[in-house]
Short mmCIF file of C-alpha atoms and ligand atoms in Angstrom, two decimals:
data_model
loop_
_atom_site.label_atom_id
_atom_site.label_comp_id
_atom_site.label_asym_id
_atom_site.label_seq_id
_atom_site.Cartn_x
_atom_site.Cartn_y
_atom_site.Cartn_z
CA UNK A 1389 85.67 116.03 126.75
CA UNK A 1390 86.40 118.41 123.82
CA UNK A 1391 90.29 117.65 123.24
CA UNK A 1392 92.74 121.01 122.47
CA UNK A 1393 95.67 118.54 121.08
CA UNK A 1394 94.08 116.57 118.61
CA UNK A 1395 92.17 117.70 115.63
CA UNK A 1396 88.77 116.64 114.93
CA UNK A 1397 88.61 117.81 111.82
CA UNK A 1398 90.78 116.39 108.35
CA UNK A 1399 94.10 118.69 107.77
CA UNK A 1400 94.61 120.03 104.25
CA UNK A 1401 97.47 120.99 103.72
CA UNK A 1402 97.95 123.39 100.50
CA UNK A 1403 100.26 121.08 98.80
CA UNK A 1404 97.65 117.99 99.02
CA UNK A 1405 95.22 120.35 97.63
CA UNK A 1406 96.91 121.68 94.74
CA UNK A 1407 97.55 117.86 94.51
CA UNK A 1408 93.81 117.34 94.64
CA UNK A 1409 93.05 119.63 91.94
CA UNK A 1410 95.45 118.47 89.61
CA UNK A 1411 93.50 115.51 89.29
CA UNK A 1412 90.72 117.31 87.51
CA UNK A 1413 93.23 117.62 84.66
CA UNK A 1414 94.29 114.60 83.56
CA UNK A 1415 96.48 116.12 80.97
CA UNK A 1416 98.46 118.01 84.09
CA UNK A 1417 102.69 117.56 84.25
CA UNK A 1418 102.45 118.65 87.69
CA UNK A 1419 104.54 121.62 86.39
CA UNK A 1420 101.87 123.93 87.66
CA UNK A 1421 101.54 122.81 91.50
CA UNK A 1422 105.10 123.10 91.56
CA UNK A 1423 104.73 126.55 90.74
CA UNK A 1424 101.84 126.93 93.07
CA UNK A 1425 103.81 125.65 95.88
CA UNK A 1426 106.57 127.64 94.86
CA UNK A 1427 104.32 130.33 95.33
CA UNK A 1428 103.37 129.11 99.14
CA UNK A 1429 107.27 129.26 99.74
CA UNK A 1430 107.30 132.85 98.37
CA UNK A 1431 104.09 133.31 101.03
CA UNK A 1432 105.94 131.99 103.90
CA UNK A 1433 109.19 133.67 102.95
CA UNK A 1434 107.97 137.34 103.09
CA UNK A 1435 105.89 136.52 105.93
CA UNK A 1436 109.00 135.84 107.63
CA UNK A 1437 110.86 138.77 106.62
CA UNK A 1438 107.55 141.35 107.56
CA UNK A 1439 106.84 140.34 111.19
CA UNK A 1440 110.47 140.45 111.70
CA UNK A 1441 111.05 143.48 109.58
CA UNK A 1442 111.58 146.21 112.45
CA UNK A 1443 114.94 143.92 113.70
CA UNK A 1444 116.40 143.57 110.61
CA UNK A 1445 116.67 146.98 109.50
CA UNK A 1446 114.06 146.25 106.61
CA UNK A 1447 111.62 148.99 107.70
CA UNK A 1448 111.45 152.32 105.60
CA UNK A 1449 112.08 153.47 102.24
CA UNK A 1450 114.70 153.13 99.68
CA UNK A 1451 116.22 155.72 97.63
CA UNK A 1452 114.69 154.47 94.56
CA UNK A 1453 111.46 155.60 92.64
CA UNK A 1454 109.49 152.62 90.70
CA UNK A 1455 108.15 152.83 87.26
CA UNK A 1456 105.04 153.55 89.13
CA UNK A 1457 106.42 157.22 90.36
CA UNK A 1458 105.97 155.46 93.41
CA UNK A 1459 108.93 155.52 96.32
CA UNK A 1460 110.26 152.16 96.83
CA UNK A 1461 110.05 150.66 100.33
CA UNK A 1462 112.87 148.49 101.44
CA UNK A 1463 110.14 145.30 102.03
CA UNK A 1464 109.02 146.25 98.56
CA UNK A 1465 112.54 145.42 96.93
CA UNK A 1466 113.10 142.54 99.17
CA UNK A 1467 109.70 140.84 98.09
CA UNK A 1468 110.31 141.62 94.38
CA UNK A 1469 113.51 139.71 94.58
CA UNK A 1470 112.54 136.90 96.26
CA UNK A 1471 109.79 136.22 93.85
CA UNK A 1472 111.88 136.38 91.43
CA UNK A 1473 114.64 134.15 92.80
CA UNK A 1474 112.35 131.57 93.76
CA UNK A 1475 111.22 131.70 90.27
CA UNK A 1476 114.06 132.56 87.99
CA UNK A 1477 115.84 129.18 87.82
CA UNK A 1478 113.07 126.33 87.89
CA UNK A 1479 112.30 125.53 84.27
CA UNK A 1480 108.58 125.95 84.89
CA UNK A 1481 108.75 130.12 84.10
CA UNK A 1482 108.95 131.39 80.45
CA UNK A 1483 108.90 135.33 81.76
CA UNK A 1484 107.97 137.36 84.41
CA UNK A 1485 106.33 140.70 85.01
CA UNK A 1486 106.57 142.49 88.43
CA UNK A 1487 104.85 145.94 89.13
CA UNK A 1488 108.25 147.61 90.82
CA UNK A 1489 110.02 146.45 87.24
CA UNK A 1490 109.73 148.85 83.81
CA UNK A 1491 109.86 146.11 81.17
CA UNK A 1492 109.49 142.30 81.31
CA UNK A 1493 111.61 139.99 83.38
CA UNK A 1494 113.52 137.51 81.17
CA UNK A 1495 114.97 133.49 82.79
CA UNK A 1496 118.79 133.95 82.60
CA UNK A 1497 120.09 132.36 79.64
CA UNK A 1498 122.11 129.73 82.16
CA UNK A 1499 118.45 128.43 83.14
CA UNK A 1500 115.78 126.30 80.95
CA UNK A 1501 112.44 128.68 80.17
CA UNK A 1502 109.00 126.92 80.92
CA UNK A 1503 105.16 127.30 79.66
CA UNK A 1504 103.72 129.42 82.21
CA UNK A 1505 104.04 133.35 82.89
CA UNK A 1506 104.02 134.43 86.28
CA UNK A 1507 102.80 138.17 86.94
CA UNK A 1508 102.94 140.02 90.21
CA UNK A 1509 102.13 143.15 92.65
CA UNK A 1510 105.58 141.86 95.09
CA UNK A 1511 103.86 143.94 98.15
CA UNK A 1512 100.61 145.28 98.09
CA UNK A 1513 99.87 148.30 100.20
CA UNK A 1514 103.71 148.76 100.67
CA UNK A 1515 102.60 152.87 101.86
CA UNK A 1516 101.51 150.55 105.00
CA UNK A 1517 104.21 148.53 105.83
CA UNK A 1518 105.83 151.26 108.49
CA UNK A 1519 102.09 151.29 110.58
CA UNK A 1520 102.28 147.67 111.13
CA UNK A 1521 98.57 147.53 108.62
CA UNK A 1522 97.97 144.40 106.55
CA UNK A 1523 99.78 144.23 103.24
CA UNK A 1524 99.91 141.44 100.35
CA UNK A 1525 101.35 140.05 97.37
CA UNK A 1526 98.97 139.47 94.48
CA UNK A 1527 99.96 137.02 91.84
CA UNK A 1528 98.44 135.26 88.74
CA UNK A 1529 99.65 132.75 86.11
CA UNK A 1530 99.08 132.53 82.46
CA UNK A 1531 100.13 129.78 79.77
CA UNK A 1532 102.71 131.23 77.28
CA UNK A 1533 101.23 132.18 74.07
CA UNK A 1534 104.87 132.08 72.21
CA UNK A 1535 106.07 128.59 71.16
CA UNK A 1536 109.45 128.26 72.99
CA UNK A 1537 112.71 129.91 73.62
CA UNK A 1538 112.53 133.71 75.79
CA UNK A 1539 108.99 134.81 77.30
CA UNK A 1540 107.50 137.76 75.50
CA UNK A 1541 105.56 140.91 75.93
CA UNK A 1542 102.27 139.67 74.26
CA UNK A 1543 102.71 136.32 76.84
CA UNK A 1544 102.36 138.85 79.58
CA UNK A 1545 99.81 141.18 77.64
CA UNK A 1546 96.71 138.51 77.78
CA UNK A 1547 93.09 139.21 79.13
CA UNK A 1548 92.14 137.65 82.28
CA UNK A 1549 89.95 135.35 81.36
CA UNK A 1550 92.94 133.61 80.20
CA UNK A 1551 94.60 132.61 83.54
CA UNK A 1552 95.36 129.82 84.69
CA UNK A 1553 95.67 130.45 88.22
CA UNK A 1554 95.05 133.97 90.32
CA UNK A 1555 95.33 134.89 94.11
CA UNK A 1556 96.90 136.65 96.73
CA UNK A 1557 98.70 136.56 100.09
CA UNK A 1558 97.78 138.51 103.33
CA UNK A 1559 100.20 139.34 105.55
CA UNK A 1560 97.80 140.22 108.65
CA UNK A 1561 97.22 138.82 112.05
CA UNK A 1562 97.73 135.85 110.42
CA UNK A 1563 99.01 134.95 106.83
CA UNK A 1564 96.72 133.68 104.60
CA UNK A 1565 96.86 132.29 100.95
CA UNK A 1566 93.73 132.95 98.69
CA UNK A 1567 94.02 131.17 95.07
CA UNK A 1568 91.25 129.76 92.30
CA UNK A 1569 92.47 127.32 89.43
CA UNK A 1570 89.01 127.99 87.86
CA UNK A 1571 87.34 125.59 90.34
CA UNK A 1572 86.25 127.78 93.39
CA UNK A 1573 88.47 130.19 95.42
CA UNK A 1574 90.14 128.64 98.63
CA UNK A 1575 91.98 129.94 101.85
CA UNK A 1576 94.53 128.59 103.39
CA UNK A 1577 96.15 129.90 106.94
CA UNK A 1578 100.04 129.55 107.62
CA UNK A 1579 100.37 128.02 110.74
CA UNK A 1580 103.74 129.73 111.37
CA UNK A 1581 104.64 126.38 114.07
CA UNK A 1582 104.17 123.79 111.22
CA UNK A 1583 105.35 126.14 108.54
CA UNK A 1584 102.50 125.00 106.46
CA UNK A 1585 99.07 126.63 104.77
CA UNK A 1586 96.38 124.62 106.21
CA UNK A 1587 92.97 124.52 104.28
CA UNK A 1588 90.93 126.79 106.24
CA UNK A 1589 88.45 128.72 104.11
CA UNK A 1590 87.20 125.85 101.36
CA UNK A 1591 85.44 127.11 98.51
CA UNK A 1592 84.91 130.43 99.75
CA UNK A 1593 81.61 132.29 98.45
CA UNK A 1594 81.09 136.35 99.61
CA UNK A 1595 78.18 136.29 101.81
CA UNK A 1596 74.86 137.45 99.50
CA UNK A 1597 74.05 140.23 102.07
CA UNK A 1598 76.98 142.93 101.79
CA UNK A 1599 77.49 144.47 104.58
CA UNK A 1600 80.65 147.35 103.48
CA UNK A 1601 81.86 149.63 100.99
CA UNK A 1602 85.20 150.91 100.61
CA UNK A 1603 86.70 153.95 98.55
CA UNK A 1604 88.98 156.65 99.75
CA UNK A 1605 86.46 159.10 100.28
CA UNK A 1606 89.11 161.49 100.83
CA UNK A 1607 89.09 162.27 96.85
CA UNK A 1608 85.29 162.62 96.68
CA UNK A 1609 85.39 165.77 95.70
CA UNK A 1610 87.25 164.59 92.16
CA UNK A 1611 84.67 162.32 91.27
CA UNK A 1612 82.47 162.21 88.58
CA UNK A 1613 78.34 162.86 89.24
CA UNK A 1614 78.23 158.72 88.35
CA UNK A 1615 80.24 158.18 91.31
CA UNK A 1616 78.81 160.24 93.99
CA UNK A 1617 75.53 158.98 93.69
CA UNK A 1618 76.33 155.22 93.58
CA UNK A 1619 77.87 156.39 96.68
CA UNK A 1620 74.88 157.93 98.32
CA UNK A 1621 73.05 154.84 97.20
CA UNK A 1622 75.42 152.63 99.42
CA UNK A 1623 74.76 155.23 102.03
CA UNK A 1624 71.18 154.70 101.87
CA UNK A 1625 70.50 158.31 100.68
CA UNK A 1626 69.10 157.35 97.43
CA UNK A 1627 67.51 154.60 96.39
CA UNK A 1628 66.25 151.70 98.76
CA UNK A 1629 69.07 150.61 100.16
CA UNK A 1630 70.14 150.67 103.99
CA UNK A 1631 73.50 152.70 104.60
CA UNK A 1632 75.98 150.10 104.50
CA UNK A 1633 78.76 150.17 106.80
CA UNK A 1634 82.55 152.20 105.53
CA UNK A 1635 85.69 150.52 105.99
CA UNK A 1636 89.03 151.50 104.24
CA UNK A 1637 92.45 150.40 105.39
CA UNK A 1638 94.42 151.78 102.10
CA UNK A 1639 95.65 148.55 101.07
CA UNK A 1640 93.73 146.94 98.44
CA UNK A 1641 94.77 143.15 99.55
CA UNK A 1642 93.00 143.70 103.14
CA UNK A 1643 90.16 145.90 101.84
CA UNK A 1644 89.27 142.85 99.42
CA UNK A 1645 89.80 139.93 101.64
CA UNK A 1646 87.40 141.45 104.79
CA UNK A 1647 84.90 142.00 101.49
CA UNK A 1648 84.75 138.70 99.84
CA UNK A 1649 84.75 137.29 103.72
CA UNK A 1650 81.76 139.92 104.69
CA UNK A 1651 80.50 141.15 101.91
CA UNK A 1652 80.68 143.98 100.22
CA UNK A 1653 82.43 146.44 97.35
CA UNK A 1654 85.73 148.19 96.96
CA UNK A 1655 86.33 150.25 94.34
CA UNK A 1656 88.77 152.85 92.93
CA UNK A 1657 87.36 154.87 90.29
CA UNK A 1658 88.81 157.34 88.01
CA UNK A 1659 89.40 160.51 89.65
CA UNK A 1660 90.41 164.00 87.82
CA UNK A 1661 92.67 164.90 90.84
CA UNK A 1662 95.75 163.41 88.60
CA UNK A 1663 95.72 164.10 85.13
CA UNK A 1664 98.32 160.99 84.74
CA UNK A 1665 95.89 158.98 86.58
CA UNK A 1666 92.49 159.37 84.54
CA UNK A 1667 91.40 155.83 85.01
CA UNK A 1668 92.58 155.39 88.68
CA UNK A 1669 95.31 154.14 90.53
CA UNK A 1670 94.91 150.26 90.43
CA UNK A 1671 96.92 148.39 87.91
CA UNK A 1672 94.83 145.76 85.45
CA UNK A 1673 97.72 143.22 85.64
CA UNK A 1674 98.97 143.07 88.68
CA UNK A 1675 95.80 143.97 90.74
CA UNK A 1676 92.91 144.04 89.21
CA UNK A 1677 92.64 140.96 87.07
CA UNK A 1678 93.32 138.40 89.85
CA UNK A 1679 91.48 139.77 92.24
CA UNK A 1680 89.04 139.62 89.29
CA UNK A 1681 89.23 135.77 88.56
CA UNK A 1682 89.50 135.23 92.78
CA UNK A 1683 86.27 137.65 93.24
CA UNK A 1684 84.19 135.64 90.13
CA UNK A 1685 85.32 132.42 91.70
CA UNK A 1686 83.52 133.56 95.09
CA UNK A 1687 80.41 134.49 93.19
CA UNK A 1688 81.37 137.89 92.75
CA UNK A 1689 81.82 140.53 90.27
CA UNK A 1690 84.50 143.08 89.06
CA UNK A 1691 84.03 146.10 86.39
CA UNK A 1692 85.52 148.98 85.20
CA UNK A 1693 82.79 150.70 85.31
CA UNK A 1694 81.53 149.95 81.39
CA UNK A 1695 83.12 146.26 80.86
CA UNK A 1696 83.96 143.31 83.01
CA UNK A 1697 87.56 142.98 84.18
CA UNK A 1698 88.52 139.76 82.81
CA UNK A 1699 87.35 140.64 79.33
CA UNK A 1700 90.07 143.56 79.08
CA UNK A 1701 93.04 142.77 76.64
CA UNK A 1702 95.91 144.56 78.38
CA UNK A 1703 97.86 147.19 75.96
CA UNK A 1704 100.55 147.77 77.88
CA UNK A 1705 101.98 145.95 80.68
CA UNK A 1706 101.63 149.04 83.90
CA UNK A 1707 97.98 149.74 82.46
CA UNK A 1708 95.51 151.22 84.95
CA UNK A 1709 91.80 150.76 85.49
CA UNK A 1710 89.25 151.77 87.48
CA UNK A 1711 88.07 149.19 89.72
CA UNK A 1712 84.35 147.81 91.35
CA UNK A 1713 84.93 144.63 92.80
CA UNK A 1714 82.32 142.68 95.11
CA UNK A 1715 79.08 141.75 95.42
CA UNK A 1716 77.33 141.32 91.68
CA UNK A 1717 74.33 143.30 92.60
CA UNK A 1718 76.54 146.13 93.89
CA UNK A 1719 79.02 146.12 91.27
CA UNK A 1720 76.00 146.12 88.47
CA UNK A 1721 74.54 148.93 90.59
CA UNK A 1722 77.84 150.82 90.45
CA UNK A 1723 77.60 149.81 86.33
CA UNK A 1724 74.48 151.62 86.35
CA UNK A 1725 74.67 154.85 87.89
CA UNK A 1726 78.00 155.26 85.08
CA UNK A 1727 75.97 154.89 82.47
CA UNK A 1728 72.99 156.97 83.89
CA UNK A 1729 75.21 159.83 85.31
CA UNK A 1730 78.70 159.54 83.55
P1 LIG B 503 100.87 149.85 95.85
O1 LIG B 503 100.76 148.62 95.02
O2 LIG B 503 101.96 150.76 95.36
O3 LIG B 503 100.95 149.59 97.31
O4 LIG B 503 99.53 150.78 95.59
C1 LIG B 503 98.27 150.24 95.61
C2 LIG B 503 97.54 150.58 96.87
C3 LIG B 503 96.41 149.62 97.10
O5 LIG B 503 96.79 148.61 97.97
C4 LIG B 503 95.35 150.49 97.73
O6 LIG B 503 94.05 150.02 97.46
C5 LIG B 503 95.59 151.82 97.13
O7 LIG B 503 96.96 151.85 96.74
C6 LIG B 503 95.34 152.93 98.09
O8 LIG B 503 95.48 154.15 97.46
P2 LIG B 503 94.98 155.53 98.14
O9 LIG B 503 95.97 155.83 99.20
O10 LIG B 503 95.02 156.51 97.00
O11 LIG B 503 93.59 155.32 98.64
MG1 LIG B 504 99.82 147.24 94.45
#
């Protein structure tokens, strides 16, 4: 008789398998799966604080407007800082960049600075977080590029195929943590009774048949011709493709995740709506690039439309892009109709 209290299968957790990978790099400290694990605390933390955010008062917005324009939710603030106090004071951090903060986030002088640079979107989807929808925190780690002493700007400003390590956490019917080191993208589920990420999704690969697309239709109407057709051609009314299916929650962590688990593309293209948002709404940083390296990882593909993701070289550090992300063949499609149609 099948047994419900004893597993039949081995239990991973995420710490033994950031163990496990370290042992590809023989040259590894172990600095880095501290700061991965660090990053499974900050995962389990604002888990925590979301599912219990209508008692505590934590619901709603503040009074505050982020460099993004953008109105600042209370859960928003709340996850910013506790990245950043998890982070600020363990020697393994030489700066920070967070997309609620304007400039760079320096290690008090009181605290040791460390080789990596840690870059983050605190709560993804934050517009979400009052309708009970799936939200995330996206996250991705470079290597310094300066020698020692304070982090600077150009540590944060480096293309993605730089990093070191990129992922995300889902805060939906259950939490999940989705990272890649470089060697395959894995998922691991928070079993909120152990407190741990268990190894649930090994070397996850997005299924070759796609079965949804997702873009805020909503703005169709500001796209360009490029655009519009690529979308008829999903919806099977050009081309020889069969209509795929629509899905579009709003919050780019979820929209991803049911992709790269299904199949699929999002994307957020450039729209003319906004003329302080000609290249979209996503930011290159803080979104797009780990997604980027999580997506590749999976067998997937992201673009800008012209030029893959991970070959941008930031300029500044709240840059936007337009964003394709997904299947290859779709993506490539998407590539193609921009250059045919603008
Ligand atoms: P945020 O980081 O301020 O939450 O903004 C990004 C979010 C993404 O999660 C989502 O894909 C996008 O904004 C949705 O935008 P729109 O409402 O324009 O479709
Ligand atoms: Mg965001």
């Amino acid at each position: 008789m099948a047994s419900v209290l004893y597993p039949r299968e081995t239990i991973i957790t995420i710490e033994r398998h950031i163990l496990e990978e370290q042992k590809f790099h023989p040259e590894a400290t172990g600095v880095l799966t501290s700061l991965l694990y660090d990053i499974a605390l900050v995962g389990k933390y604002i888990a925590n604080k979301t599912t219990r955010a209508s008692f505590a008062d934590i619901l709603g917005t503040t009074k505050d407007i982020n460099v993004q324009g953008e109105q600042v939710m209370k859960l928003d603030e709340l996850a910013d800082h506790t990245i950043y106090k998890l982070n600020e004071h363990t020697g393994r951090i030489a700066v920070m960049a967070s997309e609620e903060q304007a400039d760079i986030i320096q290690i008090p002088d009181k605290y040791p600075t460390g080789k990596y640079v840690l870059l983050y979107d605190p709560l993804d989807g934050s517009s979400n977080i009052d309708v009970n929808a799936p939200i995330g925190t996206i996250f991705s780690i470079h290597r310094r590029k300066s020698e020692s002493g304070p982090g600077t700007l150009s540590d944060c400003l480096q293309p993605g195929h730089n990093m070191v390590v990129g992922g995300y956490i889902i805060y939906g019917s259950s939490t999940m943590m989705v990272y890649t080191s470089g060697k395959g993208t894995h998922g691991f589920t928070l079993d909120p009774y152990l407190g741990e990420f268990l190894l649930t999704h090994p070397n996850i690969k997005i299924p070759e048949k796609p079965k949804y697309y997702s873009v805020n239709q909503g703005y169709q109407k500001y796209w360009s011709e490029g655009i519009k057709r690529f979308t008829n051609y999903l919806q099977g009314l050009e081309g020889d493709n069969k209509p795929l299916s629509s899905r579009y929650i709003g919050s780019l962590v979820a929209d991803f995740h049911r992709n790269l688990l299904s199949g699929g593309i999002f994307y957020y293209p450039p729209d003319t709506k906004d003329p302080k948002l000609p290249t979209g709404k996503l930011r290159l940083l803080y979104e797009a690039a780990p997604l980027s390296f999580v997506c590749e990882q999976a067998g997937g593909y992201a673009s800008n439309g012209k030029q893959r993701i991970l070959d941008i070289v930031p300029e500044s550090l709240h840059q936007r892009v337009p964003l394709y992300i997904g299947n290859r063949e779709l993506v490539e499609k998407a590539e193609e109709y921009i250059r045919k149609f603008g």
